[in-house]
Amino acid sequence: MLTLLELLQSGGIRTMAELADRLGVDERTVRRYVDHLIDLDVPVESVRGRYGGYRLAPGYRMPPLMLSDDEALAVLLGLVAGRRSGLTTTTGTASETAAAKIRRVLPERLARRLDTVLESLAFTAPPGEFAAPETAVLLSVADAVRHHRPISIRYTAADGRRSERTLHPYGLVAHSGRWYVTGADPEIGEDRTFRLDRIADARTLPGSFEPPAGLDPAQHVLSGFAKARYRHEVVLRIQGTAEQIRARLPAGVATVEESPSAEGADPETEGWLRVEVRAERLDWLPPVLASLDRPFVIERPDELRGLVVALADRLAASARRVPPPPGTV
């Protein structure tokens, strides 16, 4: 009977044949289960016709969730992973209290097994410390994204400047423990990306907009990071495939462009690709270029050339260094 309730809870009309097959019983037993649910004041409706069957009355609020062993483990692991990766809101204890509530209502046998998993679980990376957005802001922005509605936001920039602006939000993106919203700023006619934790208020405005066709919000945010203004603008030519280059210079760090002669060529062909990197410092780039193990040319800046030569000299000196004889200090 509880399994029948779970099937009806998923929504839509379930035919008698489908329910009997899923439950592994005959149709007469299905009718008996339905009668039991009705006796428990669960409003199961009978739908007549060729595609008829059973459904729950629209608007009916279900009793407390019923979770299988696998579902309970998935929920608890999701809460733990979300808290460690920064996918939370300013109500920082919400995931902990939710996990505690689920733990309290589980059968003791299952609760002990799940506790064993969580107590035995170790992570290779330490938990991050992330600024979280307001719950109301996250929900308001998500609703505007879904219904293509403009929003007004009150935003505080990294330098402390506050502003109020209108945004046509394309999508929400979670990246490296932070929430972002990307969209168009109609006042300046440009696409912008904002951190949700810096938005103090988000209010839906009248009207609607049409987002660009085929837009990938996540890729849009990453390419914006790669093109942001930093102290150094680095331009390289690297011989290799885009996949090889992206292995060390991801989309949030660099833009990779095919040269005109390479357009239409086999993507597996190792041609020369133009790579642009914006960075505050250059000292991290030489080791990354060395780890690529691909031929490259530095177009600018000249300062990077000197850093690469210095790294090459240090590597060569280390390669020529002979280890001391055993027993010497």
mmCIF file of C-alpha atoms in Angstrom:
data_model
loop_
_atom_site.group_PDB
_atom_site.id
_atom_site.type_symbol
_atom_site.label_atom_id
_atom_site.label_comp_id
_atom_site.label_asym_id
_atom_site.label_seq_id
_atom_site.Cartn_x
_atom_site.Cartn_y
_atom_site.Cartn_z
ATOM 1 C CA MET A 1 0.000 0.000 0.000
ATOM 2 C CA LEU A 2 2.852 2.396 0.797
ATOM 3 C CA THR A 3 4.510 1.576 -2.527
ATOM 4 C CA LEU A 4 1.212 2.368 -4.271
ATOM 5 C CA LEU A 5 1.128 5.731 -2.483
ATOM 6 C CA GLU A 6 4.691 6.455 -3.640
ATOM 7 C CA LEU A 7 3.712 5.704 -7.255
ATOM 8 C CA LEU A 8 0.676 7.988 -7.071
ATOM 9 C CA GLN A 9 2.738 10.653 -5.339
ATOM 10 C CA SER A 10 4.992 10.963 -8.412
ATOM 11 C CA GLY A 11 2.048 12.565 -10.254
ATOM 12 C CA GLY A 12 -0.152 11.845 -13.249
ATOM 13 C CA ILE A 13 -2.635 9.068 -13.876
ATOM 14 C CA ARG A 14 -1.502 5.489 -13.284
ATOM 15 C CA THR A 15 -3.412 2.776 -15.123
ATOM 16 C CA MET A 16 -4.628 -0.329 -13.353
ATOM 17 C CA ALA A 17 -2.366 -2.542 -15.469
ATOM 18 C CA GLU A 18 0.690 -0.364 -14.726
ATOM 19 C CA LEU A 19 0.041 -0.393 -10.974
ATOM 20 C CA ALA A 20 -0.511 -4.130 -10.894
ATOM 21 C CA ASP A 21 2.714 -4.691 -12.814
ATOM 22 C CA ARG A 22 4.769 -2.333 -10.633
ATOM 23 C CA LEU A 23 3.386 -3.826 -7.411
ATOM 24 C CA GLY A 24 3.578 -7.433 -8.589
ATOM 25 C CA VAL A 25 -0.049 -8.125 -7.686
ATOM 26 C CA ASP A 26 -3.334 -8.619 -9.511
ATOM 27 C CA GLU A 27 -5.806 -5.811 -10.265
ATOM 28 C CA ARG A 28 -8.149 -6.915 -7.504
ATOM 29 C CA THR A 29 -5.390 -6.390 -4.948
ATOM 30 C CA VAL A 30 -4.675 -2.936 -6.402
ATOM 31 C CA ARG A 31 -8.334 -1.989 -5.809
ATOM 32 C CA ARG A 32 -8.054 -3.226 -2.240
ATOM 33 C CA TYR A 33 -4.930 -1.111 -1.661
ATOM 34 C CA VAL A 34 -6.724 1.926 -3.087
ATOM 35 C CA ASP A 35 -9.661 1.342 -0.720
ATOM 36 C CA HIS A 36 -7.224 1.184 2.214
ATOM 37 C CA LEU A 37 -5.706 4.541 1.214
ATOM 38 C CA ILE A 38 -9.162 6.100 0.932
ATOM 39 C CA ASP A 39 -9.986 4.763 4.408
ATOM 40 C CA LEU A 40 -6.864 6.645 5.615
ATOM 41 C CA ASP A 41 -8.271 9.891 4.121
ATOM 42 C CA VAL A 42 -5.842 9.868 1.184
ATOM 43 C CA PRO A 43 -7.915 11.323 -1.711
ATOM 44 C CA VAL A 44 -7.301 8.781 -4.473
ATOM 45 C CA GLU A 45 -9.457 9.540 -7.509
ATOM 46 C CA SER A 46 -10.641 7.032 -10.089
ATOM 47 C CA VAL A 47 -10.376 8.301 -13.672
ATOM 48 C CA ARG A 48 -12.610 6.595 -16.219
ATOM 49 C CA GLY A 49 -12.004 6.163 -19.918
ATOM 50 C CA ARG A 50 -9.534 4.501 -22.265
ATOM 51 C CA TYR A 51 -6.543 6.071 -20.494
ATOM 52 C CA GLY A 52 -8.132 6.038 -17.066
ATOM 53 C CA GLY A 53 -6.722 4.758 -13.833
ATOM 54 C CA TYR A 54 -5.946 6.264 -10.442
ATOM 55 C CA ARG A 55 -4.445 9.567 -9.338
ATOM 56 C CA LEU A 56 -4.183 11.746 -6.262
ATOM 57 C CA ALA A 57 -6.570 14.693 -6.021
ATOM 58 C CA PRO A 58 -4.935 17.921 -7.307
ATOM 59 C CA GLY A 59 -3.579 20.120 -4.525
ATOM 60 C CA TYR A 60 -3.437 17.332 -1.982
ATOM 61 C CA ARG A 61 -0.526 17.756 0.422
ATOM 62 C CA MET A 62 1.222 14.493 1.005
ATOM 63 C CA PRO A 63 2.077 13.179 4.462
ATOM 64 C CA PRO A 64 5.757 13.119 5.502
ATOM 65 C CA LEU A 65 8.119 11.813 2.827
ATOM 66 C CA MET A 66 8.685 8.097 2.596
ATOM 67 C CA LEU A 67 12.219 7.222 1.539
ATOM 68 C CA SER A 68 13.723 3.914 0.558
ATOM 69 C CA ASP A 69 17.187 2.974 1.854
ATOM 70 C CA ASP A 70 18.828 4.209 -1.343
ATOM 71 C CA GLU A 71 16.823 7.454 -1.340
ATOM 72 C CA ALA A 72 17.635 8.228 2.299
ATOM 73 C CA LEU A 73 21.349 7.668 1.684
ATOM 74 C CA ALA A 74 21.221 9.835 -1.469
ATOM 75 C CA VAL A 75 19.546 12.711 0.424
ATOM 76 C CA LEU A 76 21.992 12.635 3.350
ATOM 77 C CA LEU A 77 25.053 12.376 1.095
ATOM 78 C CA GLY A 78 23.688 15.245 -0.998
ATOM 79 C CA LEU A 79 23.301 17.422 2.095
ATOM 80 C CA VAL A 80 26.856 16.654 3.217
ATOM 81 C CA ALA A 81 28.330 17.256 -0.242
ATOM 82 C CA GLY A 82 26.361 20.454 -0.737
ATOM 83 C CA ARG A 83 27.517 21.880 2.588
ATOM 84 C CA ARG A 84 31.178 21.117 1.836
ATOM 85 C CA SER A 85 31.058 22.484 -1.711
ATOM 86 C CA GLY A 86 29.344 25.772 -0.837
ATOM 87 C CA LEU A 87 25.940 24.981 -2.373
ATOM 88 C CA THR A 88 24.063 26.427 0.587
ATOM 89 C CA THR A 89 22.323 29.681 1.483
ATOM 90 C CA THR A 90 22.854 32.068 4.385
ATOM 91 C CA THR A 91 20.619 29.829 6.460
ATOM 92 C CA GLY A 92 23.790 27.863 7.087
ATOM 93 C CA THR A 93 22.261 25.406 9.533
ATOM 94 C CA ALA A 94 19.435 24.387 7.176
ATOM 95 C CA SER A 95 21.293 21.408 5.724
ATOM 96 C CA GLU A 96 22.356 20.243 9.188
ATOM 97 C CA THR A 97 18.862 20.501 10.667
ATOM 98 C CA ALA A 98 17.370 18.806 7.590
ATOM 99 C CA ALA A 99 19.806 15.912 7.960
ATOM 100 C CA ALA A 100 19.015 15.663 11.675
ATOM 101 C CA LYS A 101 15.261 15.541 10.995
ATOM 102 C CA ILE A 102 15.669 12.798 8.415
ATOM 103 C CA ARG A 103 17.927 10.885 10.790
ATOM 104 C CA ARG A 104 15.348 11.060 13.609
ATOM 105 C CA VAL A 105 12.480 9.567 11.590
ATOM 106 C CA LEU A 106 14.457 6.731 10.021
ATOM 107 C CA PRO A 107 14.052 3.181 11.292
ATOM 108 C CA GLU A 108 16.847 2.382 13.734
ATOM 109 C CA ARG A 109 18.291 -0.333 11.475
ATOM 110 C CA LEU A 110 18.603 2.034 8.518
ATOM 111 C CA ALA A 111 19.766 4.943 10.690
ATOM 112 C CA ARG A 112 22.657 2.885 12.063
ATOM 113 C CA ARG A 113 23.723 1.835 8.571
ATOM 114 C CA LEU A 114 23.664 5.421 7.284
ATOM 115 C CA ASP A 115 25.576 6.639 10.335
ATOM 116 C CA THR A 116 28.216 4.033 9.553
ATOM 117 C CA VAL A 117 28.611 5.393 6.034
ATOM 118 C CA LEU A 118 28.816 9.033 7.118
ATOM 119 C CA GLU A 119 31.236 8.283 9.965
ATOM 120 C CA SER A 120 33.473 6.248 7.646
ATOM 121 C CA LEU A 121 33.489 8.840 4.865
ATOM 122 C CA ALA A 122 36.653 10.896 4.299
ATOM 123 C CA PHE A 123 37.264 13.692 1.802
ATOM 124 C CA THR A 124 40.513 14.462 -0.020
ATOM 125 C CA ALA A 125 39.825 18.219 0.017
ATOM 126 C CA PRO A 126 39.141 20.290 3.134
ATOM 127 C CA PRO A 127 35.701 21.910 3.428
ATOM 128 C CA GLY A 128 35.591 25.318 1.810
ATOM 129 C CA GLU A 129 34.625 28.587 3.461
ATOM 130 C CA PHE A 130 32.211 30.231 1.059
ATOM 131 C CA ALA A 131 30.025 33.320 1.209
ATOM 132 C CA ALA A 132 26.448 32.128 0.778
ATOM 133 C CA PRO A 133 23.519 33.957 -0.848
ATOM 134 C CA GLU A 134 20.268 34.861 0.851
ATOM 135 C CA THR A 135 17.602 32.200 0.397
ATOM 136 C CA ALA A 136 15.042 34.781 -0.778
ATOM 137 C CA VAL A 137 17.499 36.151 -3.370
ATOM 138 C CA LEU A 138 18.275 32.687 -4.742
ATOM 139 C CA LEU A 139 14.602 31.746 -5.061
ATOM 140 C CA SER A 140 13.624 35.087 -6.630
ATOM 141 C CA VAL A 141 16.389 34.934 -9.218
ATOM 142 C CA ALA A 142 15.622 31.290 -10.042
ATOM 143 C CA ASP A 143 11.946 32.133 -10.586
ATOM 144 C CA ALA A 144 12.886 35.046 -12.877
ATOM 145 C CA VAL A 145 15.221 32.782 -14.884
ATOM 146 C CA ARG A 146 12.541 30.170 -15.354
ATOM 147 C CA HIS A 147 9.812 32.599 -16.421
ATOM 148 C CA HIS A 148 12.072 35.024 -18.369
ATOM 149 C CA ARG A 149 11.168 37.970 -16.140
ATOM 150 C CA PRO A 150 13.421 41.009 -15.571
ATOM 151 C CA ILE A 151 14.604 41.670 -12.025
ATOM 152 C CA SER A 152 15.897 44.639 -10.075
ATOM 153 C CA ILE A 153 18.900 43.877 -7.855
ATOM 154 C CA ARG A 154 20.760 45.810 -5.178
ATOM 155 C CA TYR A 155 24.416 44.865 -5.613
ATOM 156 C CA THR A 156 27.635 45.505 -3.705
ATOM 157 C CA ALA A 157 30.774 45.225 -5.850
ATOM 158 C CA ALA A 158 34.122 43.851 -4.648
ATOM 159 C CA ASP A 159 35.374 47.402 -3.954
ATOM 160 C CA GLY A 160 32.337 48.193 -1.796
ATOM 161 C CA ARG A 161 30.458 50.297 -4.367
ATOM 162 C CA ARG A 162 26.702 49.808 -4.186
ATOM 163 C CA SER A 163 24.311 50.059 -7.091
ATOM 164 C CA GLU A 164 20.810 49.155 -8.149
ATOM 165 C CA ARG A 165 20.352 47.777 -11.640
ATOM 166 C CA THR A 166 17.980 45.868 -13.874
ATOM 167 C CA LEU A 167 18.968 42.437 -15.145
ATOM 168 C CA HIS A 168 17.535 39.993 -17.666
ATOM 169 C CA PRO A 169 18.776 36.778 -16.023
ATOM 170 C CA TYR A 170 19.808 33.922 -18.320
ATOM 171 C CA GLY A 171 20.695 31.357 -15.674
ATOM 172 C CA LEU A 172 22.129 30.450 -12.288
ATOM 173 C CA VAL A 173 25.607 28.918 -12.176
ATOM 174 C CA ALA A 174 27.437 27.238 -9.295
ATOM 175 C CA HIS A 175 31.218 27.474 -9.720
ATOM 176 C CA SER A 176 34.016 26.799 -7.213
ATOM 177 C CA GLY A 177 31.740 27.107 -4.203
ATOM 178 C CA ARG A 178 29.986 30.294 -5.302
ATOM 179 C CA TRP A 179 26.612 31.085 -6.870
ATOM 180 C CA TYR A 180 26.452 33.375 -9.912
ATOM 181 C CA VAL A 181 23.686 34.814 -12.055
ATOM 182 C CA THR A 182 24.487 35.778 -15.617
ATOM 183 C CA GLY A 183 22.313 37.876 -17.883
ATOM 184 C CA ALA A 184 21.908 41.076 -19.847
ATOM 185 C CA ASP A 185 22.007 44.571 -18.365
ATOM 186 C CA PRO A 186 19.544 46.459 -20.625
ATOM 187 C CA GLU A 187 20.771 49.880 -19.462
ATOM 188 C CA ILE A 188 24.286 49.386 -20.838
ATOM 189 C CA GLY A 189 23.428 46.791 -23.482
ATOM 190 C CA GLU A 190 26.009 44.279 -22.238
ATOM 191 C CA ASP A 191 25.992 40.860 -20.630
ATOM 192 C CA ARG A 192 27.014 40.820 -16.971
ATOM 193 C CA THR A 193 27.679 38.212 -14.281
ATOM 194 C CA PHE A 194 27.008 38.843 -10.588
ATOM 195 C CA ARG A 195 27.788 36.904 -7.424
ATOM 196 C CA LEU A 196 24.581 36.036 -5.620
ATOM 197 C CA ASP A 197 26.091 36.524 -2.157
ATOM 198 C CA ARG A 198 26.680 40.207 -3.042
ATOM 199 C CA ILE A 199 23.023 40.771 -3.988
ATOM 200 C CA ALA A 200 21.132 42.266 -1.043
ATOM 201 C CA ASP A 201 17.707 42.181 -2.678
ATOM 202 C CA ALA A 202 16.146 40.842 -5.886
ATOM 203 C CA ARG A 203 12.718 42.027 -6.999
ATOM 204 C CA THR A 204 10.783 40.802 -10.040
ATOM 205 C CA LEU A 205 9.746 43.532 -12.495
ATOM 206 C CA PRO A 206 6.804 43.631 -14.923
ATOM 207 C CA GLY A 207 7.323 42.372 -18.456
ATOM 208 C CA SER A 208 9.366 39.585 -19.967
ATOM 209 C CA PHE A 209 12.375 39.010 -22.211
ATOM 210 C CA GLU A 210 13.641 36.351 -24.599
ATOM 211 C CA PRO A 211 17.075 34.899 -23.769
ATOM 212 C CA PRO A 212 19.496 34.213 -26.637
ATOM 213 C CA ALA A 213 18.856 30.892 -28.335
ATOM 214 C CA GLY A 214 21.257 28.113 -27.454
ATOM 215 C CA LEU A 215 22.964 30.036 -24.660
ATOM 216 C CA ASP A 216 24.875 27.922 -22.118
ATOM 217 C CA PRO A 217 24.901 29.941 -18.851
ATOM 218 C CA ALA A 218 27.790 27.942 -17.349
ATOM 219 C CA GLN A 219 30.004 28.449 -20.398
ATOM 220 C CA HIS A 220 28.945 32.094 -20.480
ATOM 221 C CA VAL A 221 30.181 32.595 -16.907
ATOM 222 C CA LEU A 222 33.467 30.771 -17.522
ATOM 223 C CA SER A 223 34.261 32.734 -20.667
ATOM 224 C CA GLY A 224 33.507 35.920 -18.741
ATOM 225 C CA PHE A 225 36.086 34.958 -16.120
ATOM 226 C CA ALA A 226 38.680 34.338 -18.829
ATOM 227 C CA LYS A 227 38.036 37.772 -20.382
ATOM 228 C CA ALA A 228 37.912 39.770 -17.152
ATOM 229 C CA ARG A 229 40.290 42.705 -16.805
ATOM 230 C CA TYR A 230 43.511 41.860 -15.003
ATOM 231 C CA ARG A 231 46.986 43.335 -14.839
ATOM 232 C CA HIS A 232 48.458 41.140 -17.584
ATOM 233 C CA GLU A 233 47.040 40.174 -20.973
ATOM 234 C CA VAL A 234 48.867 37.110 -22.263
ATOM 235 C CA VAL A 235 48.672 35.956 -25.883
ATOM 236 C CA LEU A 236 50.140 32.588 -26.860
ATOM 237 C CA ARG A 237 50.239 30.291 -29.864
ATOM 238 C CA ILE A 238 50.151 26.645 -28.803
ATOM 239 C CA GLN A 239 50.435 23.638 -31.078
ATOM 240 C CA GLY A 240 47.913 21.039 -30.003
ATOM 241 C CA THR A 241 44.217 20.293 -29.813
ATOM 242 C CA ALA A 242 41.748 22.373 -27.819
ATOM 243 C CA GLU A 243 41.249 19.381 -25.527
ATOM 244 C CA GLN A 244 44.972 19.152 -24.758
ATOM 245 C CA ILE A 245 45.152 22.856 -23.961
ATOM 246 C CA ARG A 246 41.967 22.829 -21.842
ATOM 247 C CA ALA A 247 43.486 20.075 -19.684
ATOM 248 C CA ARG A 248 45.826 22.715 -18.186
ATOM 249 C CA LEU A 249 44.093 25.984 -19.097
ATOM 250 C CA PRO A 250 40.338 25.533 -18.447
ATOM 251 C CA ALA A 251 37.621 27.775 -19.832
ATOM 252 C CA GLY A 252 37.521 29.932 -16.713
ATOM 253 C CA VAL A 253 41.204 30.797 -17.143
ATOM 254 C CA ALA A 254 41.842 31.081 -20.881
ATOM 255 C CA THR A 255 40.105 31.535 -24.198
ATOM 256 C CA VAL A 256 41.177 29.227 -27.010
ATOM 257 C CA GLU A 257 40.633 30.380 -30.599
ATOM 258 C CA GLU A 258 41.349 28.551 -33.797
ATOM 259 C CA SER A 259 43.442 30.445 -36.313
ATOM 260 C CA PRO A 260 41.682 31.255 -39.619
ATOM 261 C CA SER A 261 43.676 28.584 -41.431
ATOM 262 C CA ALA A 262 42.512 25.972 -38.937
ATOM 263 C CA GLU A 263 38.792 26.606 -39.311
ATOM 264 C CA GLY A 264 37.020 23.558 -40.670
ATOM 265 C CA ALA A 265 39.986 21.321 -39.927
ATOM 266 C CA ASP A 266 39.788 18.041 -38.062
ATOM 267 C CA PRO A 267 39.427 18.875 -34.312
ATOM 268 C CA GLU A 268 41.896 16.049 -33.577
ATOM 269 C CA THR A 269 44.545 17.715 -35.724
ATOM 270 C CA GLU A 270 47.280 19.373 -33.685
ATOM 271 C CA GLY A 271 47.321 22.798 -35.318
ATOM 272 C CA TRP A 272 48.444 26.112 -33.814
ATOM 273 C CA LEU A 273 45.762 27.663 -31.617
ATOM 274 C CA ARG A 274 45.607 31.191 -30.281
ATOM 275 C CA VAL A 275 45.274 31.299 -26.490
ATOM 276 C CA GLU A 276 44.530 34.384 -24.392
ATOM 277 C CA VAL A 277 44.982 34.524 -20.636
ATOM 278 C CA ARG A 278 44.195 37.426 -18.282
ATOM 279 C CA ALA A 279 46.088 37.292 -14.986
ATOM 280 C CA GLU A 280 47.194 39.429 -12.045
ATOM 281 C CA ARG A 281 50.506 37.516 -11.822
ATOM 282 C CA LEU A 282 52.602 35.645 -14.363
ATOM 283 C CA ASP A 283 54.695 33.402 -12.120
ATOM 284 C CA TRP A 284 52.217 30.518 -12.287
ATOM 285 C CA LEU A 285 52.145 30.365 -16.091
ATOM 286 C CA PRO A 286 55.617 28.927 -16.921
ATOM 287 C CA PRO A 287 55.036 25.705 -14.916
ATOM 288 C CA VAL A 288 51.621 25.306 -16.562
ATOM 289 C CA LEU A 289 53.083 25.762 -20.039
ATOM 290 C CA ALA A 290 55.819 23.251 -19.204
ATOM 291 C CA SER A 291 53.216 20.723 -18.009
ATOM 292 C CA LEU A 292 51.373 21.070 -21.330
ATOM 293 C CA ASP A 293 54.403 19.531 -23.067
ATOM 294 C CA ARG A 294 53.356 21.181 -26.357
ATOM 295 C CA PRO A 295 55.282 23.605 -28.595
ATOM 296 C CA PHE A 296 54.263 27.209 -27.898
ATOM 297 C CA VAL A 297 55.130 30.766 -28.891
ATOM 298 C CA ILE A 298 54.746 33.785 -26.611
ATOM 299 C CA GLU A 299 53.364 36.787 -28.478
ATOM 300 C CA ARG A 300 53.101 38.956 -25.374
ATOM 301 C CA PRO A 301 54.117 40.052 -22.798
ATOM 302 C CA ASP A 302 57.909 39.936 -22.998
ATOM 303 C CA GLU A 303 58.070 39.592 -19.206
ATOM 304 C CA LEU A 304 56.614 36.081 -19.528
ATOM 305 C CA ARG A 305 59.448 35.134 -21.888
ATOM 306 C CA GLY A 306 62.004 35.839 -19.184
ATOM 307 C CA LEU A 307 60.068 33.818 -16.605
ATOM 308 C CA VAL A 308 59.901 30.811 -18.937
ATOM 309 C CA VAL A 309 63.661 31.018 -19.635
ATOM 310 C CA ALA A 310 64.374 31.226 -15.898
ATOM 311 C CA LEU A 311 62.243 28.137 -15.230
ATOM 312 C CA ALA A 312 63.977 26.265 -18.056
ATOM 313 C CA ASP A 313 67.386 27.141 -16.577
ATOM 314 C CA ARG A 314 66.322 25.893 -13.140
ATOM 315 C CA LEU A 315 65.001 22.651 -14.591
ATOM 316 C CA ALA A 316 68.172 22.129 -16.630
ATOM 317 C CA ALA A 317 70.365 22.787 -13.588
ATOM 318 C CA SER A 318 68.373 20.306 -11.516
ATOM 319 C CA ALA A 319 68.581 17.688 -14.284
ATOM 320 C CA ARG A 320 72.401 18.036 -14.402
ATOM 321 C CA ARG A 321 72.808 17.906 -10.654
ATOM 322 C CA VAL A 322 74.479 14.670 -9.491
ATOM 323 C CA PRO A 323 73.278 13.132 -6.200
ATOM 324 C CA PRO A 324 75.917 12.944 -3.437
ATOM 325 C CA PRO A 325 77.576 9.592 -2.739
ATOM 326 C CA PRO A 326 75.801 7.416 -0.159
ATOM 327 C CA GLY A 327 76.714 8.253 3.409
ATOM 328 C CA THR A 328 77.621 11.894 2.756
ATOM 329 C CA VAL A 329 75.704 14.748 4.308
#
